[in-house]
Amino acid sequence: MSAPINIGFVPLTDAAPLIIAHEMGFAREEGISLNLSRELNWSTVRDKLGFGILDGAHLLLPLALSLSLGVGPVFCEIDVAMIMNMNGNALVVNHQLANALRVAGCQIGDARSFATTMIKLTSNAPVRIAVPYMDSMHVTMLRHLILRLDKRPEDIFEFHVSSPSAIESLLRSGDVDAFMVGAPWGSKAVENDTGCWMLSSNSIWQGAPEKVLGLRRGWVRENEELGVRLTRAVYRGANWVANRSNASVASEILSRSEYLDMDASLIEYNLRGEVVVNSSGTTIFDPLAIQFDANRIGFPWHSSIGWVAEQNASSWKIDKSVARQLSTECCRTDLYRKALESIYGPVPSANAKLEGSLAELTPVSGSNNPILGPDAFFDGEIYDPA
Amino acid sequence: MSKPLHIVVIDPHKERAFLIVDGLREEWDYKVTVIGETSGLARKLGELQPDIILIDLENPSRDSFEQIVLALGASERPVAMFVDHSDQQMMRAAIDAGISAYVVDGLRKDRITPVLETAIARFHAFHRMKTELETTKAALAERKTIDRAKGVLMKARGMSEEDAYALLRKTAMDQGRKLSEVADGLVDAAGLLL
């Protein structure tokens, strides 16, 4: 057994592949041991990576990129070994805003309807919306949603930052009007009746990568073989979590105090594809709301990661093409392929694809029958990375 | 003589905050302000105009706070995160101890170093105190269960205290379990039976 690998995570349902890799023995099977470090704030994960205290982390994709590009307070090159999950973020608003949206004809759960109604309601001032970090898919997708409707995001949303575990209290105290947060923190606020569910992030982009397995490039350089084994362990953990018959066990493990430290039932909803939509506990089944199926979504595509880099280029004050090129260097498609080779996991032969072009599950060329999709954008946009 | 540094400590743990304040005031002439409640932080910090801000890495408001500090820097005065990137070792020690520091740009390193050193030492001291307290608490809780288990045996089997304890110990040894686990099981079972 090698020396323990120090990996950070923030208490969220999508840390599951990592926690399960550790708890269910996938890591041990690879001859590696993990020292999982629970962090409440993304800034702390960032700093600990920057100072080499962590070797890797469960990481917001845009944060992995801003660290690598050195556009934030800390510069630390990160290799994206795999996508841990797709989507999983919920948009929750306070009761007053929910009523205003309903009166103005907003169709709940529909991204375009939500955005057009928000544009109407914010003609005087933007709404204050909390997000876990500025370099996040939350901000990336909300900005994109508004930009595609030819409006300026800053006229609609005033972003406030709060760690996921503290975000509900900000809505309760009236410091913000809305928040967007990863599971299960949105369901928790809805169940507590602190706010009303409006949207799941997959209604903006079904194929949105959310958290990644990010490894310090300096560490990978010296420990490539460990990096491959870790990727394989997390890949297997993710597939295990994606199997709904494991939902009870997985949610019990995640609910422990050293991990999410909360009621298992909310986590179990997430893992079963159920979205809590009101305080009386009504749920709707939406299997795309949060996706862990690594066979289908694990591959670190140049194109989807490049899309995220391009979207953030203006706030990072760098050129779009530079952002995309640097982001490509973060995508360790080689590491991922190596990790899956020995276990005959499905990998595509291409490194980039048209984003938003798949309406349903679609077989693509590659080894061991890779199947992708769906990955549609709310407005049918197709992003061509070429 | 330059004016004393103004240090703001953001910490909801009163005991730790006092520990840091005492440490900082013991040896140096600093002005130290403690903020325990993080609501209205932007306004408070704007008024206080600190030179150095210390915050616990585990504070769930750290991300919110960072946005506020960066915003203050952009509009009013420059704020640099971390002392000096050349001083990796000290910052690593700070992060290891669980502390983060935000420093007004242009502050000389020799003025910052003693502040951080003291804060780091105090954070470690607090951590040790907490570990001690938790260990004692756990030990007391264990003892309580063992006492109750003894009581159950004494009542159900008319044993003396000494015999009851010996039986518990023997059972634990035979089963290769901790005494407290055996006691726990017995108390639980007794709760169902009696």
Coordinates of C-alpha atoms in Angstrom, one line a residue:
Chain A
M1 CA 0.0 0.0 0.0
S2 CA 1.4 3.4 -1.0
A3 CA 1.5 6.5 1.3
P4 CA -2.0 8.0 1.6
I5 CA -3.0 10.4 -1.1
N6 CA -4.4 13.6 0.4
I7 CA -7.7 14.5 -1.3
G8 CA -10.0 17.4 -0.4
F9 CA -13.8 17.4 -0.8
V10 CA -16.6 19.8 0.1
P11 CA -19.7 18.2 1.7
L12 CA -22.0 17.7 -1.3
T13 CA -23.7 14.7 -2.8
D14 CA -21.4 14.8 -5.8
A15 CA -18.4 14.0 -3.6
A16 CA -19.9 10.5 -3.6
P17 CA -17.6 8.9 -6.1
L18 CA -14.6 9.8 -4.0
I19 CA -16.1 8.8 -0.7
I20 CA -17.4 5.6 -2.1
A21 CA -14.1 4.7 -3.7
H22 CA -12.6 5.0 -0.2
E23 CA -15.4 3.4 1.8
M24 CA -16.3 0.5 -0.5
G25 CA -12.7 -0.5 -1.0
F26 CA -12.2 0.5 -4.7
A27 CA -9.1 2.4 -3.6
R28 CA -7.8 -0.5 -1.5
E29 CA -8.3 -2.8 -4.4
E30 CA -6.0 -0.5 -6.4
G31 CA -3.4 -0.6 -3.6
I32 CA -3.8 3.0 -2.7
S33 CA -5.1 4.7 0.4
L34 CA -6.9 8.0 0.6
N35 CA -6.7 10.6 3.3
L36 CA -10.0 12.5 2.6
S37 CA -10.0 16.0 4.0
R38 CA -13.4 17.7 4.5
E39 CA -13.4 21.4 3.7
L40 CA -16.4 23.7 4.1
N41 CA -15.1 26.4 1.7
W42 CA -13.9 26.2 -1.8
S43 CA -11.3 28.9 -1.0
T44 CA -9.8 26.5 1.5
V45 CA -9.6 23.7 -1.1
R46 CA -8.0 26.2 -3.4
D47 CA -5.4 27.3 -0.9
K48 CA -4.5 23.8 0.3
L49 CA -3.9 22.8 -3.3
G50 CA -1.8 25.9 -3.9
F51 CA 0.4 25.1 -0.9
G52 CA 0.7 21.4 -1.7
I53 CA -1.2 20.3 1.4
L54 CA -3.6 18.5 -0.8
D55 CA -2.6 16.3 -3.8
G56 CA -6.0 16.6 -5.4
A57 CA -9.6 17.4 -4.8
H58 CA -13.3 17.1 -5.7
L59 CA -13.2 20.3 -7.6
L60 CA -15.6 22.8 -9.3
L61 CA -14.5 22.6 -13.0
P62 CA -14.2 26.4 -13.4
L63 CA -12.1 26.5 -10.2
A64 CA -9.8 23.8 -11.6
L65 CA -9.3 26.0 -14.7
S66 CA -8.8 29.3 -12.9
L67 CA -6.2 27.7 -10.6
S68 CA -4.4 26.3 -13.7
L69 CA -4.6 29.5 -15.6
G70 CA -3.4 31.6 -12.6
V71 CA -6.2 34.1 -13.0
G72 CA -7.3 33.9 -9.3
P73 CA -5.4 34.6 -6.1
V74 CA -3.7 31.2 -6.2
F75 CA -1.8 29.7 -9.1
C76 CA -1.6 25.9 -9.2
E77 CA -1.8 23.8 -12.4
I78 CA -4.5 21.1 -12.1
D79 CA -4.9 18.0 -14.2
V80 CA -8.5 17.0 -14.8
A81 CA -8.4 13.2 -14.6
M82 CA -12.2 12.7 -15.0
I83 CA -15.6 14.3 -14.7
M84 CA -17.1 13.1 -11.4
N85 CA -20.7 14.1 -12.2
M86 CA -22.9 16.1 -14.5
N87 CA -25.3 18.7 -13.1
G88 CA -26.8 18.5 -9.6
N89 CA -27.3 22.2 -8.9
A90 CA -30.7 23.6 -7.9
L91 CA -32.0 27.1 -8.1
V92 CA -34.0 28.1 -5.1
V93 CA -35.7 31.5 -4.5
N94 CA -37.5 33.0 -1.5
H95 CA -41.3 32.9 -1.3
Q96 CA -41.7 36.5 -2.4
L97 CA -39.7 36.1 -5.5
A98 CA -41.4 32.7 -6.2
N99 CA -44.8 34.4 -6.1
A100 CA -43.7 37.2 -8.3
L101 CA -42.3 34.7 -10.8
R102 CA -45.6 32.7 -10.7
V103 CA -47.7 35.8 -11.2
A104 CA -45.6 36.8 -14.1
G105 CA -46.2 33.4 -15.8
C106 CA -43.0 31.6 -15.1
Q107 CA -43.1 27.9 -15.9
I108 CA -41.4 26.3 -13.0
G109 CA -38.5 24.0 -14.0
D110 CA -38.1 25.5 -17.5
A111 CA -34.9 27.4 -18.0
R112 CA -36.0 29.7 -20.8
S113 CA -39.3 30.7 -19.1
F114 CA -37.4 31.3 -15.8
A115 CA -34.8 33.6 -17.6
T116 CA -37.4 35.6 -19.6
T117 CA -39.5 36.1 -16.5
M118 CA -36.5 37.2 -14.5
I119 CA -35.5 39.7 -17.2
K120 CA -39.0 41.2 -16.8
L121 CA -38.8 41.3 -13.0
T122 CA -35.3 42.9 -12.8
S123 CA -35.9 45.9 -15.0
N124 CA -35.2 48.1 -12.0
A125 CA -32.5 46.2 -10.1
P126 CA -30.9 42.8 -10.3
V127 CA -31.8 40.0 -7.8
R128 CA -29.3 39.0 -5.2
I129 CA -28.3 35.4 -5.8
A130 CA -25.9 33.4 -3.7
V131 CA -23.5 30.9 -5.3
P132 CA -20.8 28.8 -3.7
Y133 CA -17.9 30.4 -5.6
M134 CA -17.5 32.7 -8.5
D135 CA -15.5 30.3 -10.6
S136 CA -18.3 27.7 -10.6
M137 CA -20.7 26.1 -13.1
H138 CA -23.4 27.8 -11.2
V139 CA -22.2 31.3 -12.3
T140 CA -21.1 30.0 -15.7
M141 CA -24.5 28.6 -16.6
L142 CA -26.6 31.4 -15.2
R143 CA -24.5 33.9 -17.1
H144 CA -24.8 31.9 -20.3
L145 CA -28.5 31.6 -19.9
I146 CA -28.9 35.4 -19.8
L147 CA -26.3 36.1 -22.5
R148 CA -28.1 33.7 -24.9
L149 CA -31.2 35.9 -24.5
D150 CA -29.2 39.0 -25.4
K151 CA -29.2 40.5 -22.0
R152 CA -26.3 41.4 -19.7
P153 CA -26.0 39.0 -16.8
E154 CA -25.1 41.7 -14.3
D155 CA -28.4 43.4 -15.0
I156 CA -30.3 40.3 -13.9
F157 CA -28.1 38.7 -11.2
E158 CA -26.0 40.2 -8.4
F159 CA -23.8 37.4 -7.3
H160 CA -23.0 36.8 -3.6
V161 CA -20.6 34.0 -2.5
S162 CA -21.4 31.5 0.3
S163 CA -20.2 28.1 1.1
P164 CA -22.9 25.4 0.3
S165 CA -23.5 24.6 4.0
A166 CA -24.2 28.2 4.9
I167 CA -26.2 29.2 1.8
E168 CA -29.6 28.4 3.2
S169 CA -29.0 30.8 6.1
L170 CA -28.3 33.6 3.7
L171 CA -31.7 33.2 2.1
R172 CA -33.4 32.8 5.5
S173 CA -31.9 36.0 6.8
G174 CA -32.9 37.9 3.7
D175 CA -29.3 38.7 2.7
V176 CA -30.1 37.3 -0.8
D177 CA -33.3 36.6 -2.8
A178 CA -32.2 33.4 -4.3
F179 CA -29.4 30.9 -4.5
M180 CA -28.0 28.2 -6.7
V181 CA -26.3 25.3 -5.0
G182 CA -25.3 21.7 -5.4
A183 CA -27.3 18.8 -4.0
P184 CA -28.5 18.1 -1.4
W185 CA -28.4 21.7 0.0
G186 CA -31.1 22.9 -2.4
S187 CA -33.5 20.0 -1.4
K188 CA -32.8 20.8 2.2
A189 CA -33.8 24.4 1.9
V190 CA -36.9 23.4 0.0
E191 CA -37.9 20.8 2.5
N192 CA -37.4 23.3 5.3
D193 CA -39.6 25.7 3.4
T194 CA -36.9 28.4 3.4
G195 CA -37.3 28.7 -0.3
C196 CA -39.0 27.4 -3.4
W197 CA -37.5 25.2 -6.1
M198 CA -37.4 26.8 -9.5
L199 CA -34.9 25.0 -11.7
S200 CA -32.4 22.1 -11.9
S201 CA -29.2 23.0 -13.7
N202 CA -29.7 20.3 -16.4
S203 CA -32.6 22.4 -17.7
I204 CA -29.9 24.8 -18.9
W205 CA -27.5 22.3 -20.2
Q206 CA -28.1 18.5 -19.9
G207 CA -24.5 17.7 -20.6
A208 CA -22.9 20.2 -18.1
P209 CA -19.8 18.7 -16.4
E210 CA -19.9 19.7 -12.7
K211 CA -17.2 18.4 -10.3
V212 CA -14.0 16.9 -11.5
L213 CA -11.3 14.8 -10.1
G214 CA -8.6 17.5 -10.1
L215 CA -5.0 16.5 -9.3
R216 CA -2.0 18.8 -8.8
R217 CA 0.0 18.6 -12.0
G218 CA 3.2 18.6 -9.9
W219 CA 2.0 15.6 -8.0
V220 CA 0.9 13.7 -11.1
R221 CA 4.3 14.3 -12.6
E222 CA 5.9 12.4 -9.7
N223 CA 3.1 9.9 -9.1
E224 CA 1.6 9.1 -12.5
E225 CA 0.9 5.5 -11.7
L226 CA -0.9 6.4 -8.5
G227 CA -2.9 9.0 -10.5
V228 CA -4.0 6.3 -12.9
R229 CA -5.1 4.0 -10.0
L230 CA -6.8 6.8 -8.2
T231 CA -8.8 7.7 -11.4
R232 CA -9.8 4.0 -11.8
A233 CA -10.9 3.8 -8.2
V234 CA -13.0 7.0 -8.5
Y235 CA -14.4 5.8 -11.9
R236 CA -15.5 2.6 -10.2
G237 CA -16.9 4.5 -7.2
A238 CA -18.9 6.7 -9.6
N239 CA -20.4 3.8 -11.4
W240 CA -21.3 2.1 -8.1
V241 CA -23.1 5.3 -7.0
A242 CA -24.9 5.5 -10.3
N243 CA -26.5 2.1 -9.7
R244 CA -29.8 3.0 -8.0
S245 CA -29.9 -0.2 -6.1
N246 CA -26.9 1.1 -4.1
A247 CA -28.7 4.3 -3.2
S248 CA -29.6 3.4 0.4
V249 CA -26.1 2.2 1.3
A250 CA -24.4 5.1 -0.4
S251 CA -26.6 7.7 1.3
E252 CA -26.1 6.1 4.7
I253 CA -22.3 6.4 4.2
L254 CA -22.5 9.9 2.9
S255 CA -24.7 11.1 5.7
R256 CA -22.0 10.4 8.4
S257 CA -20.6 13.3 10.3
E258 CA -17.1 12.9 8.7
Y259 CA -18.7 13.4 5.2
L260 CA -22.0 15.4 4.7
D261 CA -23.2 15.3 8.3
M262 CA -26.9 15.4 7.5
D263 CA -30.0 13.3 7.2
A264 CA -29.5 10.4 4.7
S265 CA -33.0 10.7 3.2
L266 CA -32.2 13.9 1.3
I267 CA -29.1 12.4 -0.1
E268 CA -31.0 9.3 -1.1
Y269 CA -33.5 11.3 -3.1
N270 CA -30.5 12.8 -5.1
L271 CA -29.1 9.3 -5.8
R272 CA -32.5 8.0 -6.9
G273 CA -33.0 10.8 -9.3
E274 CA -35.8 12.4 -7.2
V275 CA -35.9 16.2 -7.0
V276 CA -37.7 17.7 -3.9
V277 CA -39.9 20.4 -5.3
N278 CA -41.9 21.6 -2.2
S279 CA -41.9 21.5 1.6
S280 CA -44.5 18.8 1.8
G281 CA -41.9 16.5 0.3
T282 CA -43.3 16.1 -3.2
T283 CA -40.6 14.9 -5.6
I284 CA -40.3 14.7 -9.3
F285 CA -38.3 12.0 -11.1
D286 CA -35.5 13.5 -13.2
P287 CA -32.7 11.1 -13.8
L288 CA -30.6 13.9 -15.5
A289 CA -30.8 16.2 -12.4
I290 CA -27.5 14.7 -11.1
Q291 CA -25.6 12.1 -13.0
F292 CA -22.8 9.8 -11.9
D293 CA -22.7 7.2 -14.6
A294 CA -19.0 7.4 -15.3
N295 CA -19.2 5.0 -18.2
R296 CA -21.2 7.7 -20.0
I297 CA -20.0 11.0 -18.5
G298 CA -16.5 10.4 -17.0
F299 CA -14.4 11.3 -20.0
P300 CA -12.7 14.7 -19.7
W301 CA -13.7 16.1 -23.1
H302 CA -11.6 18.9 -24.6
S303 CA -14.8 20.3 -26.0
S304 CA -17.0 20.5 -22.9
I305 CA -14.1 21.7 -20.7
G306 CA -13.1 24.2 -23.5
W307 CA -16.7 25.5 -23.6
V308 CA -16.5 26.2 -19.8
A309 CA -13.1 28.0 -20.2
E310 CA -14.4 30.1 -23.1
Q311 CA -17.5 31.1 -21.1
N312 CA -15.3 32.3 -18.2
A313 CA -12.6 34.0 -20.3
S314 CA -14.1 37.5 -20.1
S315 CA -14.4 37.4 -16.3
W316 CA -10.8 36.2 -16.1
K317 CA -9.8 39.0 -18.5
I318 CA -8.1 36.7 -20.9
D319 CA -8.7 35.9 -24.6
K320 CA -11.2 33.2 -25.4
S321 CA -8.8 31.2 -27.6
V322 CA -6.1 31.4 -24.9
A323 CA -8.6 30.1 -22.3
R324 CA -9.6 27.2 -24.4
Q325 CA -6.0 26.3 -25.4
L326 CA -4.9 26.3 -21.7
S327 CA -7.9 24.3 -20.7
T328 CA -7.1 21.6 -23.2
E329 CA -3.8 21.1 -21.4
C330 CA -5.7 20.3 -18.2
C331 CA -7.7 17.5 -19.8
R332 CA -5.9 14.3 -19.0
T333 CA -7.6 12.2 -21.6
D334 CA -4.5 10.0 -21.7
L335 CA -4.6 9.3 -18.0
Y336 CA -8.3 8.5 -18.2
R337 CA -7.8 6.1 -21.1
K338 CA -4.9 4.4 -19.3
A339 CA -7.0 4.0 -16.2
L340 CA -9.9 2.3 -18.0
E341 CA -7.8 0.2 -20.4
S342 CA -7.1 -2.6 -17.9
I343 CA -10.7 -3.0 -16.9
Y344 CA -12.2 -2.7 -20.4
G345 CA -14.1 0.5 -19.6
P346 CA -15.7 2.4 -22.5
V347 CA -13.6 5.2 -23.9
P348 CA -14.3 7.3 -27.1
S349 CA -11.6 7.5 -29.8
A350 CA -12.0 11.3 -30.2
N351 CA -11.0 14.0 -27.7
A352 CA -13.6 16.6 -28.8
K353 CA -17.2 16.5 -29.9
L354 CA -20.0 18.8 -30.9
E355 CA -21.5 19.8 -27.6
G356 CA -25.3 19.9 -27.4
S357 CA -25.9 17.7 -30.4
L358 CA -27.2 14.6 -28.7
A359 CA -30.9 14.4 -28.0
E360 CA -30.7 10.9 -26.6
L361 CA -28.3 8.0 -25.7
T362 CA -26.0 7.6 -28.7
P363 CA -23.3 5.1 -29.3
V364 CA -20.1 6.6 -30.6
S365 CA -16.8 5.2 -31.9
G366 CA -14.2 4.0 -29.5
S367 CA -13.2 1.0 -27.4
N368 CA -15.7 -1.1 -25.4
N369 CA -18.8 0.6 -26.8
P370 CA -18.9 4.1 -25.4
I371 CA -22.4 5.6 -25.2
L372 CA -23.0 9.3 -24.7
G373 CA -25.8 11.8 -24.2
P374 CA -28.2 13.4 -23.9
D375 CA -26.4 16.8 -23.8
A376 CA -28.8 19.4 -25.2
F377 CA -28.6 23.1 -24.3
F378 CA -31.9 24.8 -23.4
D379 CA -32.0 26.7 -26.7
G380 CA -30.8 23.9 -28.9
E381 CA -27.4 25.6 -29.4
I382 CA -24.6 23.4 -30.8
Y383 CA -21.1 24.3 -29.8
D384 CA -18.5 23.3 -32.4
P385 CA -15.0 23.3 -30.8
A386 CA -13.3 23.1 -34.2
Chain B
M1 CA 7.4 54.9 16.0
S2 CA 4.8 53.7 13.5
K3 CA 1.1 53.4 14.6
P4 CA 0.2 50.0 16.0
L5 CA -1.1 47.4 13.6
H6 CA -4.8 46.9 13.6
I7 CA -5.7 43.2 13.5
V8 CA -9.2 41.9 13.1
V9 CA -9.9 38.3 14.2
I10 CA -13.0 36.8 12.7
D11 CA -13.9 33.9 14.9
P12 CA -17.2 32.6 16.3
H13 CA -15.3 30.5 18.9
K14 CA -15.0 32.9 21.8
E15 CA -12.4 30.9 23.6
R16 CA -10.1 30.7 20.6
A17 CA -10.6 34.4 19.8
F18 CA -9.5 35.3 23.3
L19 CA -6.6 33.0 23.2
I20 CA -5.4 34.7 20.0
V21 CA -6.0 38.2 21.3
D22 CA -4.1 37.5 24.6
G23 CA -1.2 36.1 22.6
L24 CA -1.1 39.1 20.3
R25 CA -1.3 41.6 23.1
E26 CA 1.2 39.8 25.4
E27 CA 4.2 40.7 23.4
W28 CA 3.3 43.4 21.0
D29 CA 1.5 46.7 20.8
Y30 CA -1.3 45.7 18.6
K31 CA -4.9 46.9 18.3
V32 CA -7.0 43.8 18.1
T33 CA -10.7 43.6 17.3
V34 CA -12.7 40.4 17.4
I35 CA -15.7 39.9 15.1
G36 CA -17.8 36.8 16.2
E37 CA -20.9 37.5 14.2
T38 CA -20.4 37.5 10.4
S39 CA -23.6 39.3 9.5
G40 CA -23.0 42.8 8.2
L41 CA -19.3 42.0 7.7
A42 CA -18.8 44.3 4.7
R43 CA -19.9 47.3 6.7
K44 CA -17.9 46.4 9.8
L45 CA -14.7 45.8 7.9
G46 CA -15.2 49.1 6.0
E47 CA -15.4 50.9 9.3
L48 CA -12.6 49.1 11.1
Q49 CA -10.0 49.5 8.3
P50 CA -7.8 46.7 9.5
D51 CA -4.2 46.0 8.4
I52 CA -4.5 42.3 8.8
I53 CA -7.5 40.0 9.0
L54 CA -7.3 36.5 10.4
I55 CA -10.0 34.0 9.8
D56 CA -10.4 30.3 10.6
L57 CA -10.3 28.1 7.5
E58 CA -13.2 26.1 8.9
N59 CA -15.5 29.1 9.2
P60 CA -18.4 28.3 6.9
S61 CA -18.5 32.0 6.0
R62 CA -15.0 32.2 4.7
D63 CA -16.0 32.2 1.0
S64 CA -18.5 35.0 1.6
F65 CA -15.9 36.9 3.5
E66 CA -13.3 36.5 0.8
Q67 CA -15.7 38.1 -1.7
I68 CA -16.2 41.0 0.7
V69 CA -12.5 41.5 1.3
L70 CA -11.7 41.4 -2.5
A71 CA -14.5 43.9 -3.1
L72 CA -13.1 46.2 -0.4
G73 CA -9.7 46.0 -2.0
A74 CA -11.0 46.8 -5.4
S75 CA -13.0 49.9 -4.4
E76 CA -11.0 51.3 -1.4
R77 CA -7.7 49.9 -0.7
P78 CA -5.6 47.1 -2.2
V79 CA -5.7 43.8 -0.3
A80 CA -3.3 41.0 -0.9
M81 CA -4.2 37.6 0.0
F82 CA -1.4 35.9 2.0
V83 CA 1.6 37.7 3.1
D84 CA 4.1 37.1 0.4
H85 CA 4.2 34.2 -1.9
S86 CA 7.9 33.9 -1.4
D87 CA 7.2 32.9 2.2
Q88 CA 5.7 29.6 1.3
Q89 CA 6.7 27.9 4.5
M90 CA 5.0 30.3 6.8
M91 CA 1.8 30.2 4.8
R92 CA 1.8 26.4 4.7
A93 CA 2.2 26.4 8.5
A94 CA -0.7 28.8 8.8
I95 CA -2.9 26.7 6.6
D96 CA -1.9 23.5 8.4
A97 CA -2.9 25.1 11.6
G98 CA -6.3 26.0 10.0
I99 CA -5.9 29.8 9.7
S100 CA -6.0 32.2 6.8
A101 CA -4.7 35.7 6.7
Y102 CA -5.6 38.6 4.5
V103 CA -3.1 41.4 4.6
V104 CA -3.2 45.0 3.3
D105 CA -0.8 45.3 0.5
G106 CA 2.4 47.0 1.1
L107 CA 2.7 46.0 4.8
R108 CA 6.3 45.0 5.6
K109 CA 7.0 41.3 6.1
D110 CA 8.8 41.8 9.4
R111 CA 5.6 43.3 10.8
I112 CA 3.4 40.5 9.6
T113 CA 5.5 37.5 10.6
P114 CA 5.2 37.8 14.4
V115 CA 1.4 38.2 14.1
L116 CA 1.1 35.1 12.0
E117 CA 3.5 33.1 14.3
T118 CA 1.5 34.0 17.3
A119 CA -1.8 33.2 15.6
I120 CA -0.5 29.8 14.4
A121 CA 0.8 28.9 17.9
R122 CA -2.5 29.8 19.5
F123 CA -4.5 27.9 16.9
H124 CA -2.5 24.8 17.7
A125 CA -2.9 25.4 21.4
F126 CA -6.7 25.7 21.0
H127 CA -6.8 22.5 18.9
R128 CA -5.0 20.6 21.7
M129 CA -7.4 21.9 24.3
K130 CA -10.3 20.8 22.2
T131 CA -8.9 17.3 21.7
E132 CA -8.3 17.0 25.4
L133 CA -11.9 18.1 26.2
E134 CA -13.4 15.7 23.7
T135 CA -11.4 12.8 24.9
T136 CA -12.4 13.5 28.5
K137 CA -16.0 13.8 27.5
A138 CA -15.9 10.5 25.6
A139 CA -14.2 8.8 28.6
L140 CA -16.9 10.1 30.9
A141 CA -19.7 9.0 28.6
E142 CA -18.1 5.5 28.5
R143 CA -17.9 5.4 32.2
K144 CA -21.5 6.3 32.5
T145 CA -22.6 3.4 30.3
I146 CA -20.3 1.0 32.2
D147 CA -21.9 2.1 35.5
R148 CA -25.4 1.5 34.1
A149 CA -24.4 -1.9 32.7
K150 CA -23.1 -2.8 36.2
G151 CA -26.4 -1.6 37.7
V152 CA -28.4 -3.9 35.3
L153 CA -26.3 -6.9 36.3
M154 CA -26.5 -6.2 40.0
K155 CA -30.3 -5.9 39.8
A156 CA -31.0 -8.7 37.4
R157 CA -28.6 -11.3 38.9
G158 CA -28.2 -10.0 42.4
M159 CA -24.4 -9.5 41.9
S160 CA -22.1 -7.3 43.9
E161 CA -20.6 -4.3 42.1
E162 CA -17.3 -5.9 42.0
D163 CA -18.6 -9.2 40.5
A164 CA -20.7 -7.3 37.9
Y165 CA -17.6 -5.4 36.8
A166 CA -15.5 -8.6 36.6
L167 CA -18.2 -10.3 34.5
L168 CA -18.3 -7.4 32.1
R169 CA -14.6 -7.4 31.8
K170 CA -14.4 -11.1 31.2
T171 CA -17.1 -11.0 28.6
A172 CA -15.3 -8.2 26.8
M173 CA -12.0 -10.1 26.9
D174 CA -13.6 -13.4 25.7
Q175 CA -15.3 -11.6 22.8
G176 CA -12.3 -9.4 22.0
R177 CA -14.4 -6.2 22.3
K178 CA -14.1 -3.0 24.2
L179 CA -15.6 -2.9 27.7
S180 CA -17.7 0.1 26.7
E181 CA -19.1 -1.8 23.7
V182 CA -20.2 -4.8 25.8
A183 CA -21.8 -2.3 28.3
D184 CA -23.6 -0.5 25.5
G185 CA -25.0 -3.8 24.2
L186 CA -26.2 -4.8 27.6
V187 CA -27.8 -1.5 28.4
D188 CA -29.6 -1.6 25.0
A189 CA -30.8 -5.1 25.5
A190 CA -31.9 -4.4 29.0
G191 CA -33.9 -1.5 27.7
L192 CA -35.8 -3.9 25.4
L193 CA -36.3 -6.6 28.1
L194 CA -37.2 -4.6 31.2

